[in-house]
Short mmCIF file of C-alpha atoms in Angstrom, two decimals:
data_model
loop_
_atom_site.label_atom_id
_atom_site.label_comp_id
_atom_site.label_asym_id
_atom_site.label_seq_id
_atom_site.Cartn_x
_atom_site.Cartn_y
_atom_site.Cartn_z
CA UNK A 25 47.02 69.20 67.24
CA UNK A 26 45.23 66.57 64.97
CA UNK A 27 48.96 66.07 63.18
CA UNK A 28 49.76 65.05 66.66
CA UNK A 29 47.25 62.90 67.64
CA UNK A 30 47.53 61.26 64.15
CA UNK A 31 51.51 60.78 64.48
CA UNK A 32 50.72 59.34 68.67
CA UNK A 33 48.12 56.71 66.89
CA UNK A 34 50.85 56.02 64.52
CA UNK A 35 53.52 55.42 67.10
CA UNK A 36 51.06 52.67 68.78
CA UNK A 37 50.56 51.48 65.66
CA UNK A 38 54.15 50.25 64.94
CA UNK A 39 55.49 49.78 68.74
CA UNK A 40 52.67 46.99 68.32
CA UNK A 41 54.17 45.81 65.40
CA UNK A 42 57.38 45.82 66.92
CA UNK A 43 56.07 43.89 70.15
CA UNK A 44 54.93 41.09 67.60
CA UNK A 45 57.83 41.00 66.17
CA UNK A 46 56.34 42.37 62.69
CA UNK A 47 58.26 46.04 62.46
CA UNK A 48 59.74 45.72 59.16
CA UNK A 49 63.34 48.04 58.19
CA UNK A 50 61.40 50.82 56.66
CA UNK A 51 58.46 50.54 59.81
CA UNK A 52 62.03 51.01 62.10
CA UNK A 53 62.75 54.00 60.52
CA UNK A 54 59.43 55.75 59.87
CA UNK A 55 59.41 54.99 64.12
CA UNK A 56 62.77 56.64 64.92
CA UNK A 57 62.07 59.28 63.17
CA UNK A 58 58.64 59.85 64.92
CA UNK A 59 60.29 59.34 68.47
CA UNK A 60 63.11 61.90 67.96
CA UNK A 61 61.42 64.25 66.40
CA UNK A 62 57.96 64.53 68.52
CA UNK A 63 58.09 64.75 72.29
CA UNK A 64 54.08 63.85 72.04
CA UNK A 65 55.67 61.04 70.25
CA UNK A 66 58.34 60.14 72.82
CA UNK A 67 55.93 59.87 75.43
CA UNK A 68 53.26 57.73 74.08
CA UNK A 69 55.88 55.38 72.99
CA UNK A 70 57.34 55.16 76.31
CA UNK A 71 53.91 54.85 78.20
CA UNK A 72 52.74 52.30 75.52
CA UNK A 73 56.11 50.19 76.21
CA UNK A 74 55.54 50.63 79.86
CA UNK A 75 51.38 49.44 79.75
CA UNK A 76 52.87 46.27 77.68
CA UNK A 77 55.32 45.84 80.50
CA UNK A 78 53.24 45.90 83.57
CA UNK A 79 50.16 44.23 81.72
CA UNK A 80 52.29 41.45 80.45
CA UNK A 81 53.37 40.51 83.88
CA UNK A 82 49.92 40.90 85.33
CA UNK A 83 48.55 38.39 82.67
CA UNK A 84 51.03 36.17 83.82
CA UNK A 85 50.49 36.43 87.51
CA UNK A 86 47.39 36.33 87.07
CA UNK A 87 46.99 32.57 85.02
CA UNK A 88 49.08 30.75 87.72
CA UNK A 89 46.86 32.47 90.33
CA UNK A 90 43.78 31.20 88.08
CA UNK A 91 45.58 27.81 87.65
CA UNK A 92 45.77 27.46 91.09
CA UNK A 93 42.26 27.98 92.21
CA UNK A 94 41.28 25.34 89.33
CA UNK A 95 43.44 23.22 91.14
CA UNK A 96 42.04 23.19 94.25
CA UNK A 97 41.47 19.16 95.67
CA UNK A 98 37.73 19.02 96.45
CA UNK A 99 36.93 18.47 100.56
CA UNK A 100 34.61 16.54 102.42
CA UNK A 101 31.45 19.12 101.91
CA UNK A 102 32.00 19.50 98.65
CA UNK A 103 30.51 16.05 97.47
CA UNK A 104 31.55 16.35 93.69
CA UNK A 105 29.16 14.57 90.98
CA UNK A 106 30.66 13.20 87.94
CA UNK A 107 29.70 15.24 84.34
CA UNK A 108 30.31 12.96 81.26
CA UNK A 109 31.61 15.04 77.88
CA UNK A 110 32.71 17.90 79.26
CA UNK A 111 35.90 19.11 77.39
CA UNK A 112 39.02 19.47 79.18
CA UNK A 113 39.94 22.79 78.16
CA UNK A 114 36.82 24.15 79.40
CA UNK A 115 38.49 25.14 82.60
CA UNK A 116 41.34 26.55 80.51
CA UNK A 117 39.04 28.38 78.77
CA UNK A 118 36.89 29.53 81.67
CA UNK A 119 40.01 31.29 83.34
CA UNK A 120 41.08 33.16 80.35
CA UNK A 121 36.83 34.40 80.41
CA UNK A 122 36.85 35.26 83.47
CA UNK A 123 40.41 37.60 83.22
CA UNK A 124 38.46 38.83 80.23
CA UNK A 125 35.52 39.71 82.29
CA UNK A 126 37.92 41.27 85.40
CA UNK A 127 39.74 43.60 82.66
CA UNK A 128 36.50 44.70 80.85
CA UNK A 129 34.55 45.81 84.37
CA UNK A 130 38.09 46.35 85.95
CA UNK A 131 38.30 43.78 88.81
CA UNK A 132 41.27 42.75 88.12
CA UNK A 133 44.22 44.76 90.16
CA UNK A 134 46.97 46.15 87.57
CA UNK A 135 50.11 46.15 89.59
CA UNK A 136 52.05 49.18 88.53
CA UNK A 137 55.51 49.11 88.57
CA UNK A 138 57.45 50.65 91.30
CA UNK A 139 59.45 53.95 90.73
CA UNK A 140 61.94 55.91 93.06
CA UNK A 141 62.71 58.78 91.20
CA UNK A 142 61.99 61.12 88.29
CA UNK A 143 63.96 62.92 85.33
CA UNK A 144 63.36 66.79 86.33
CA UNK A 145 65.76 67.95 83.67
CA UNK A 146 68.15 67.83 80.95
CA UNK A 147 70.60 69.86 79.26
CA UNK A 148 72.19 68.56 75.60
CA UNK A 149 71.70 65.38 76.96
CA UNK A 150 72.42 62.43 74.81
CA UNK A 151 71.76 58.82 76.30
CA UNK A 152 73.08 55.73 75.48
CA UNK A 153 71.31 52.52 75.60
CA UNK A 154 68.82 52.89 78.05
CA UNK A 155 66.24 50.18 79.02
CA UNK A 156 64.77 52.97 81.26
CA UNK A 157 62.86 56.08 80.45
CA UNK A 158 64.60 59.55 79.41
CA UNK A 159 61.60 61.27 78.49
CA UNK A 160 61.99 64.96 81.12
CA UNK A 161 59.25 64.47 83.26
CA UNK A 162 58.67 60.62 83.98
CA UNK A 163 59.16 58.18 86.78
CA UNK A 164 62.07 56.27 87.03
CA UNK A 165 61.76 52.37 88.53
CA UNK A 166 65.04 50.59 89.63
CA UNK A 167 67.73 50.38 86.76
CA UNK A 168 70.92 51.49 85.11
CA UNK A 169 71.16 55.20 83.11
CA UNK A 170 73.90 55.17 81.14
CA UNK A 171 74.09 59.45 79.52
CA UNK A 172 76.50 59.62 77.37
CA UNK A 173 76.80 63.63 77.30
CA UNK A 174 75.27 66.60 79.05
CA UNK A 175 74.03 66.88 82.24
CA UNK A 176 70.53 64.80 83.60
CA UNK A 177 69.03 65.92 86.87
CA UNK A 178 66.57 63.39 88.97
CA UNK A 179 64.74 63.98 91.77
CA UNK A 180 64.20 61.08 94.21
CA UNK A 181 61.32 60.41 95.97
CA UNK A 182 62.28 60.81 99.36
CA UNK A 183 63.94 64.70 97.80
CA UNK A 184 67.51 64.38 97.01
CA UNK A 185 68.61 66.03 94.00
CA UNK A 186 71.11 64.09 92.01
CA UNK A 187 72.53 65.34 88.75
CA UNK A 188 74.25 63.36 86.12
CA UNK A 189 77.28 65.00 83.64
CA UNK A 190 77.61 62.45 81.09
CA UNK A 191 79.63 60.47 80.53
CA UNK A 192 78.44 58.94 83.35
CA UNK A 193 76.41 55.27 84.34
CA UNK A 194 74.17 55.62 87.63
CA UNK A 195 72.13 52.58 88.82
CA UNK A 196 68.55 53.65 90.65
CA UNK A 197 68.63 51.08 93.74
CA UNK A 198 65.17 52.74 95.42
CA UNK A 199 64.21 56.03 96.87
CA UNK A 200 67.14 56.37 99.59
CA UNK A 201 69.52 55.10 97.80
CA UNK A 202 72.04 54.84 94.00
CA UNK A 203 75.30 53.67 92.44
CA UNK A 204 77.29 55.23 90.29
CA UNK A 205 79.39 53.02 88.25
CA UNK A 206 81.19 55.05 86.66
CA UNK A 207 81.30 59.22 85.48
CA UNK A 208 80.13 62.24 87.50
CA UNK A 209 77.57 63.43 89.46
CA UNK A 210 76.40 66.24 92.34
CA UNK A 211 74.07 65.71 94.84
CA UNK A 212 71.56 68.14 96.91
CA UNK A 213 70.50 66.30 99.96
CA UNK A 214 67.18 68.43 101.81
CA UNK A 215 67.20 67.85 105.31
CA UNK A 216 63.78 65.03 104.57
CA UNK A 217 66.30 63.10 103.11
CA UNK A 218 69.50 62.81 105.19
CA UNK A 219 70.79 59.46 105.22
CA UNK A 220 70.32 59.20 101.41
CA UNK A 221 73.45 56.89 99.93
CA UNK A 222 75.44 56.95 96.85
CA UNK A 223 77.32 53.82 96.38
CA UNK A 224 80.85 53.32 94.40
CA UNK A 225 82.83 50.61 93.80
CA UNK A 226 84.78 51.04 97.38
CA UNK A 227 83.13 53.01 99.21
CA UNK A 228 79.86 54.37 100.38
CA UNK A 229 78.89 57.61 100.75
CA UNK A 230 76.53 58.20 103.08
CA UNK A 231 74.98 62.03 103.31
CA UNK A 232 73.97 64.18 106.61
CA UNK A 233 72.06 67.17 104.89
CA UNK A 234 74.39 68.86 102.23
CA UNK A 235 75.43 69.25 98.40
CA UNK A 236 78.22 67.31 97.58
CA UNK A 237 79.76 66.23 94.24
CA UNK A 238 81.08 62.11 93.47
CA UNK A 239 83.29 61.13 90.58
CA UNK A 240 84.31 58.10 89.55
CA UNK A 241 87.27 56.61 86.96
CA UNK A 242 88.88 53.79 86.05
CA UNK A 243 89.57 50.61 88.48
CA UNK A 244 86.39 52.81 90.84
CA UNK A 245 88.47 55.01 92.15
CA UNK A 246 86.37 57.83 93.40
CA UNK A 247 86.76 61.41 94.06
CA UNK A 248 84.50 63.00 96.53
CA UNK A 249 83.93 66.38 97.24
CA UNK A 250 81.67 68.58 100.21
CA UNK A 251 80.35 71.50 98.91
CA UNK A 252 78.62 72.61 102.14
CA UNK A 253 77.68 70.34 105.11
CA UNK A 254 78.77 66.61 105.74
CA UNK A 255 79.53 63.43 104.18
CA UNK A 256 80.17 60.46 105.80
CA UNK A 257 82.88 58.02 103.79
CA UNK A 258 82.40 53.71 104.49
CA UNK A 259 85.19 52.04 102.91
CA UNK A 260 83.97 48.62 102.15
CA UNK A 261 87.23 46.81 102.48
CA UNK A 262 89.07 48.34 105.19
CA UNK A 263 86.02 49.04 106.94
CA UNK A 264 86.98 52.49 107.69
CA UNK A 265 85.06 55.51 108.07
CA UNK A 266 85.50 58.94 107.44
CA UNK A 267 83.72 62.18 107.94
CA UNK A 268 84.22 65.19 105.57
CA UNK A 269 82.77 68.62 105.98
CA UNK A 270 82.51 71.66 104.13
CA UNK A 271 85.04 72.48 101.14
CA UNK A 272 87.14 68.87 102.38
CA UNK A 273 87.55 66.02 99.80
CA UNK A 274 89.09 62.67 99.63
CA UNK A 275 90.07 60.35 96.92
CA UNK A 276 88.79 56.60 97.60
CA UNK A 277 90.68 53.70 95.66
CA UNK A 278 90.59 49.89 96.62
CA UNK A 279 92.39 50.06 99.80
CA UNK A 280 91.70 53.39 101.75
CA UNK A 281 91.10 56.68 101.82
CA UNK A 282 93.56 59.86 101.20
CA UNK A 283 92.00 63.00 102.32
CA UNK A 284 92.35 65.45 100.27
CA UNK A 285 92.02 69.74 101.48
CA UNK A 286 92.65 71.37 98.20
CA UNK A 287 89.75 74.18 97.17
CA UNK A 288 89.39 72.66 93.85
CA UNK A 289 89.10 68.66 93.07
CA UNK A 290 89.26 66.07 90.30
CA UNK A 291 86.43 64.47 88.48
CA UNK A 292 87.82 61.64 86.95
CA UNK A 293 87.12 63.66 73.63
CA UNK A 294 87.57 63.93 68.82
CA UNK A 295 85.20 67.23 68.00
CA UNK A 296 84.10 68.44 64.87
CA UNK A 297 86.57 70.36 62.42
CA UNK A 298 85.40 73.30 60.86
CA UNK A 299 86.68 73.02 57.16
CA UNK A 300 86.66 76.44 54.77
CA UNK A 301 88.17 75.68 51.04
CA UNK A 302 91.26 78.05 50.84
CA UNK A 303 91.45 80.34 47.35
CA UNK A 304 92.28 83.44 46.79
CA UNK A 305 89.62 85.19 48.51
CA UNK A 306 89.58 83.23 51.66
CA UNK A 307 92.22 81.91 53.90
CA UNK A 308 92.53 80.04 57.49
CA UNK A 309 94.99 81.20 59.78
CA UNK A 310 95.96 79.49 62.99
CA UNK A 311 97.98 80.44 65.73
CA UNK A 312 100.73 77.39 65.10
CA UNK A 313 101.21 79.03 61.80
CA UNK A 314 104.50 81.69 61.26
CA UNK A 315 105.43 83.44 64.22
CA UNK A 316 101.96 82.59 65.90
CA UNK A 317 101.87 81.43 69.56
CA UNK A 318 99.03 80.46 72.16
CA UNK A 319 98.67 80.09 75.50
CA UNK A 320 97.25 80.90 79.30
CA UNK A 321 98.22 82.06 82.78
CA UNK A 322 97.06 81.02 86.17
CA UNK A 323 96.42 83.33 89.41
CA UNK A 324 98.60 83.19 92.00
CA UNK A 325 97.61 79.88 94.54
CA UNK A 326 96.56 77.73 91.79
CA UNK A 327 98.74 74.71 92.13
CA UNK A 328 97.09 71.70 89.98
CA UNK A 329 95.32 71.07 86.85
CA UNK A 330 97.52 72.28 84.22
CA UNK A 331 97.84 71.06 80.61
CA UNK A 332 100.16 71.08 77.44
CA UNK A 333 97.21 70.19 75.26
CA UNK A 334 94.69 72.32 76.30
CA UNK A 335 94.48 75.82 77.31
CA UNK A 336 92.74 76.36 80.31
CA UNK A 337 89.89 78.82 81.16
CA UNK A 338 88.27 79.45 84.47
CA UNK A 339 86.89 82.25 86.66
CA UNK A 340 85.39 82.17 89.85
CA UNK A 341 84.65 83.91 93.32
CA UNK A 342 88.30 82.87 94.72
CA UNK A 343 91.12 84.84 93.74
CA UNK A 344 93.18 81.55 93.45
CA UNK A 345 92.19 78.80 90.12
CA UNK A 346 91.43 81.27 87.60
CA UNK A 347 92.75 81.09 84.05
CA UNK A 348 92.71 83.24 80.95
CA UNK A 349 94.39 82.47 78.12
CA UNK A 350 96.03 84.31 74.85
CA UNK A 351 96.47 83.81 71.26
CA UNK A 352 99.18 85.27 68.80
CA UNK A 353 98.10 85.44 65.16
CA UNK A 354 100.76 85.86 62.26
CA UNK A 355 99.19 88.12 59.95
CA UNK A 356 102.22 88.97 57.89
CA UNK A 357 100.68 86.37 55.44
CA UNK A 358 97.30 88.32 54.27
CA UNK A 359 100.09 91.15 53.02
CA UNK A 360 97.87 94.57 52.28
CA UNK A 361 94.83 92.66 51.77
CA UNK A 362 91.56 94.30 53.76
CA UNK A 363 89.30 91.22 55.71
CA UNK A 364 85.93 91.42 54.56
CA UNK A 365 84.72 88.81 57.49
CA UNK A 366 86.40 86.67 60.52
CA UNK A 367 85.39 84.00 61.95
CA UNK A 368 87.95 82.93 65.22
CA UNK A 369 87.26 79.35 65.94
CA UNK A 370 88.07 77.58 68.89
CA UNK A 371 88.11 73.72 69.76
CA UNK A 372 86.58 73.35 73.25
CA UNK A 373 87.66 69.73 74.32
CA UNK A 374 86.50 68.09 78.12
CA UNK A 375 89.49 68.40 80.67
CA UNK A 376 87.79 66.49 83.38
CA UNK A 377 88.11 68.45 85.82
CA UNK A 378 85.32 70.16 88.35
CA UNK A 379 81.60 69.87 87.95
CA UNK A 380 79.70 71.26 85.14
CA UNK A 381 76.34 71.01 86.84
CA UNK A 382 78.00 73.62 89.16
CA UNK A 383 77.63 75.59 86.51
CA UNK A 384 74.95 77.76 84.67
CA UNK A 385 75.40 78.43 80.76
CA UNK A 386 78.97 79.79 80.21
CA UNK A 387 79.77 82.92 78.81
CA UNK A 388 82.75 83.24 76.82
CA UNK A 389 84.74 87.06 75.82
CA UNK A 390 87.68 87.48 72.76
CA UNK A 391 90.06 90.99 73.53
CA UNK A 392 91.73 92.18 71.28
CA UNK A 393 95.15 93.49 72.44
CA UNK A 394 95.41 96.94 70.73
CA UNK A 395 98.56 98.19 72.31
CA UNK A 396 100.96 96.70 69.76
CA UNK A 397 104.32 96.87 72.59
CA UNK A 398 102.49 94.13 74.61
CA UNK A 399 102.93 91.60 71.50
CA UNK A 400 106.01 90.79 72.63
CA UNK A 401 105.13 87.50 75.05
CA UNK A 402 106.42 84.32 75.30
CA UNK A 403 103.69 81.14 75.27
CA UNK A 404 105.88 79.02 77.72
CA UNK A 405 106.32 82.56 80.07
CA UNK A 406 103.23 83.72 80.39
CA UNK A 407 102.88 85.28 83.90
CA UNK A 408 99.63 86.64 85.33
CA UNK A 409 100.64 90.14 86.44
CA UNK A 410 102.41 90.79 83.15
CA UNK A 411 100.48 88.85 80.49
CA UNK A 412 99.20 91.06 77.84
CA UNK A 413 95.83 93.55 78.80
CA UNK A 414 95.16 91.01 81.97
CA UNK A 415 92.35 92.88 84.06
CA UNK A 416 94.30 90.72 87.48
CA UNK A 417 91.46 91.22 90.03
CA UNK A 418 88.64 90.72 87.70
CA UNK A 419 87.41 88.40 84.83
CA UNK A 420 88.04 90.24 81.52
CA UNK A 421 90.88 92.62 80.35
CA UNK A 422 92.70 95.74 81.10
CA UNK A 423 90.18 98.33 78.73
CA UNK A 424 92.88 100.75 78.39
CA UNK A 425 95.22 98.28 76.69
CA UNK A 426 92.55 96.13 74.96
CA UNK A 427 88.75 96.22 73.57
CA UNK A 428 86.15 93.28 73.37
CA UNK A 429 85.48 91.95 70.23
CA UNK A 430 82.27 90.06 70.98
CA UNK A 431 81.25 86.96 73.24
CA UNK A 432 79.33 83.39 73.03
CA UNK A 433 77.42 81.04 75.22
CA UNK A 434 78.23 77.67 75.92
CA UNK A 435 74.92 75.36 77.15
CA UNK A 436 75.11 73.92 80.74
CA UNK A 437 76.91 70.24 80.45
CA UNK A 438 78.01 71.12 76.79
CA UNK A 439 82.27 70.77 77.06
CA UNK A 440 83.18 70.33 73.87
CA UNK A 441 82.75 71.39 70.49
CA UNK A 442 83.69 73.36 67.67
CA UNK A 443 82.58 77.75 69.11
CA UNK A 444 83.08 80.64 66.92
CA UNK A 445 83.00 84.20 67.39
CA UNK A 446 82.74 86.95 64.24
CA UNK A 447 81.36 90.17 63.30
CA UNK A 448 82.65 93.71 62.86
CA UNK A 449 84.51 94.46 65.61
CA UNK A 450 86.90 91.01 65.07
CA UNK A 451 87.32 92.45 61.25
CA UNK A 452 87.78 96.14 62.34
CA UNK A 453 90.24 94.98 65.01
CA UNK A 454 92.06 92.80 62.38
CA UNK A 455 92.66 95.57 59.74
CA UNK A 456 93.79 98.15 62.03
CA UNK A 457 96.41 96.21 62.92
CA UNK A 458 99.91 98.23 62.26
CA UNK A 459 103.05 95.76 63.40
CA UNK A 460 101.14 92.52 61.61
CA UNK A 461 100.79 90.78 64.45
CA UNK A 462 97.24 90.56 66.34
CA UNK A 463 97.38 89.62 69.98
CA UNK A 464 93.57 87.90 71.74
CA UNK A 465 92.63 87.13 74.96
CA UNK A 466 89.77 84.71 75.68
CA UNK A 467 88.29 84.36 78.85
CA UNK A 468 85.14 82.79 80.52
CA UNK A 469 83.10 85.57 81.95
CA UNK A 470 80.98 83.19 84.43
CA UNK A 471 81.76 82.38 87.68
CA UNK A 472 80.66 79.04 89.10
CA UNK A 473 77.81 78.33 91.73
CA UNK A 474 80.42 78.07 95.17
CA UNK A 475 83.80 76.05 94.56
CA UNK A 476 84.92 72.83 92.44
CA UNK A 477 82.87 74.22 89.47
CA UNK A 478 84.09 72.70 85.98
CA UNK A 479 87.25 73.69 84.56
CA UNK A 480 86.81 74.81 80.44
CA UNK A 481 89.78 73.84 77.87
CA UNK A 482 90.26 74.83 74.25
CA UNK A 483 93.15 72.89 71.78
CA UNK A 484 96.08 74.98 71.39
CA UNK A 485 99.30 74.58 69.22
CA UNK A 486 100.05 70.81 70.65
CA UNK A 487 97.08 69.30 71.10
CA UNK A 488 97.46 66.33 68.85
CA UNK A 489 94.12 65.51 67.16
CA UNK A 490 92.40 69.01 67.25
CA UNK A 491 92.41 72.39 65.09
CA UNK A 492 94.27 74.79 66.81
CA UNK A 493 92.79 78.26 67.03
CA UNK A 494 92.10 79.60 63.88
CA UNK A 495 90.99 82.45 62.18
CA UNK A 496 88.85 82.09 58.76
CA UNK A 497 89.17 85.10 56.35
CA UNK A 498 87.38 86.43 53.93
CA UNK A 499 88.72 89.17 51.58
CA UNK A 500 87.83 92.03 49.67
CA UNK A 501 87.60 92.14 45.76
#
């Protein structure tokens, strides 16, 4: 506790210095380093900022009200007699006594600032240039938020629930109302706050008690989504409105509306490479090496959001939208060599599609295929009632055909990234292998919070800037 207290006292210390304008280059970086690495520190340095904000406008308010009052023309019954000597700063000088003498006994009104909202949450968030607070837990006044990743939830003061997935820039207007400029966000409206109002570029959304979900791209075109309840759509150029209700959506560009009724909508990317020095004792081994293939399958009724680049995971509630997808590793190359460790690496990679806030921390599964006559399949024919070990009506595989090598977690708002999975059962799975060939199926175990969750994507053979999957062996002596 007393590290704390000394490392708050050291914060004031040099956002003073800053404020005057005497932070020197090492005093900048003995502060950042305080800030991120102290949330004791993060707060006093926003409340300090804050004080110096509200009292610096106060001072000023107050010496033009001061200046006014010495102004004052004398009137009839105040017959005025004439003082030789006296110095004309005096009355100057008596103001700035007098505001001494208010702050000191406290008669002097501090106007605070006015806020509409506060940060509730965050999840890997990472902000970008904000003049307004990020610390969890503050109020929020009027003002742009630009988050640059993860997801940022804020609670207005009237009780709607709005919650950012970065990249995304929303503007605070007041308690009743926002803006989002640009990126993604999702909305619970309580029935104290119907009416509340989420602005875009073209339209206005204008909400009638439900949860809804707003995205918004290039030129402002917007993509709006009902989750449960109404929306009400005001097209600011046509002049147009239009009422959606439960699971309905529209897409809102410059010069109307088009509705759209599909079960799953639109919402509007270099990770980091995992690098392993090759020798003889270690090797990396992707699928777009040798005879090595990747790629997923769809259930029946899914009819958009489909990639070359990426392949595609989902699961959820619906029978329709759900993807798995499957890897093919070459393992003729490792000859009779016997894998001390494996490590499969995948390169998650934003699609842009669906909400993340719609859903919780992801779980993730790897099958191994262990019945070697389904290694046969074609990347560019996978079908979902024949791809290899598919479980159809559920989320994993077919256990009679394959077993699970393991699982990990994504964070809520995290899309991208470099994920691995390893341990015994990948290694055991590997050597047992007869035919040289090792078949996987990844799929995401969690189902999303009701529909138009976000949709997960992992490079495969042709993404262009991205690892594909890849295994990274380590052999016996």
């Amino acid at each position: 506790m007393n590290q704390d207290r000394e490392e708050v006292k050291e914060v004031v210390e040099l956002a003073n210095r800053m404020l005057d304008g005497r932070l020197t280059a090492k005093d900048q970086a003995r502060l950042e380093h305080l800030v991120l690495s102290s949330q004791e520190a993060r707060v006093a340095y926003v409340e300090h900022l804050h004080l110096h904000g509200v009292l610096q406008e106060s001072t000023f308010r107050q010496v033009e009200t001061l200046s006014e009052v010495l102004k004052l023309e004398p009137t009839a019954s105040m017959p005025i007699r004439k003082r030789r000597g006296l110095p004309h700063w005096l009355p100057i000088a008596a103001a700035f006594v007098l505001m001494g003498l208010g702050w000191a006994f406290g008669r002097w009104h501090v106007p605070t600032q006015v806020t509409y909202a506060r940060l509730v949450e965050v999840k890997g968030a990472r902000w970008d240039g904000n003049r307004l607070p990020t610390v969890p837990g503050v109020s929020i006044a009027a003002g742009r938020l630009k988050l640059a990743a993860g997801l940022a939830t804020i609670e207005f003061d009237r009780g709607a629930r709005v919650t950012m997935e970065g990249p995304a820039e929303l503007e605070i207007v007041n308690a009743e109302k926002c803006f989002l400029h640009e990126g993604t966000l999702t909305a619970h409206v309580p029935p104290q706050a119907v009416g509340f109002v989420v602005d875009t570029r073209h339209a206005r959304l204008v909400d009638h008690g439900t949860d809804f979900g707003v995205s918004v791209g290039g030129e402002g075109v917007a993509q709006v989504r009902v989750f449960d309840g109404k929306v009400e759509l005001q097209h600011h150029v046509s002049g147009r409105s239009l009422e959606l209700l439960t699971r309905q959506g529209a897409q809102v560009g410059n010069g109307d509306f088009e509705r759209s009724e599909r079960e799953e909508d639109d919402t509007g990317a270099l990770s980091r490479r995992h690098q392993v020095p090759e020798g003889a004792g270690v090797m990396m081994l992707s699928t777009a090496e040798g005879g090595g293939r990747a790629g997923y399958a769809w259930s029946p009724g899914t009819d958009l959001h489909f990639s070359k680049q990426l392949l595609i995971l989902k699961y959820c509630d619906r029978p329709s939208f759900r993807r798995k997808a499957w890897l093919g590793f070459d393992l003729t190359k490792l000859g009779d060599r016997k894998v001390k460790s494996a490590n499969l690496t995948l390169m998650f990679e934003a699609t842009g599609w669906g909400y993340a806030s719609l859903l919780p921390d992801a779980v993730f599964a790897v099958y191994g295929v262990n019945d070697d006559s389904l290694d046969q399949w074609r990347s560019d024919d996978l079908q979902w009632s024949s791809a290899p070990a598919n479980d159809v009506d559920g989320a994993g595989a077919d256990l009679s055909k394959a077993v699970k090598l393991g699982s990990f977690t994504m964070p809520a708002g995290v899309l991208d990234g470099a994920f691995s999975l390893s341990g015994e059962a990948l290694r055991t799975f590997l050597n047992d292998d007869r035919n040289r060939f090792a078949t996987l199926m990844v799929v995401r175990e969690t189902s999303e919070i009701g529909g138009g969750g976000v949709v997960h994507g992992f490079a495969g053979n042709e993404h262009p800037m991205l690892r594909p999957p890849t295994l990274y062996l380590e052999f016996e002596e």
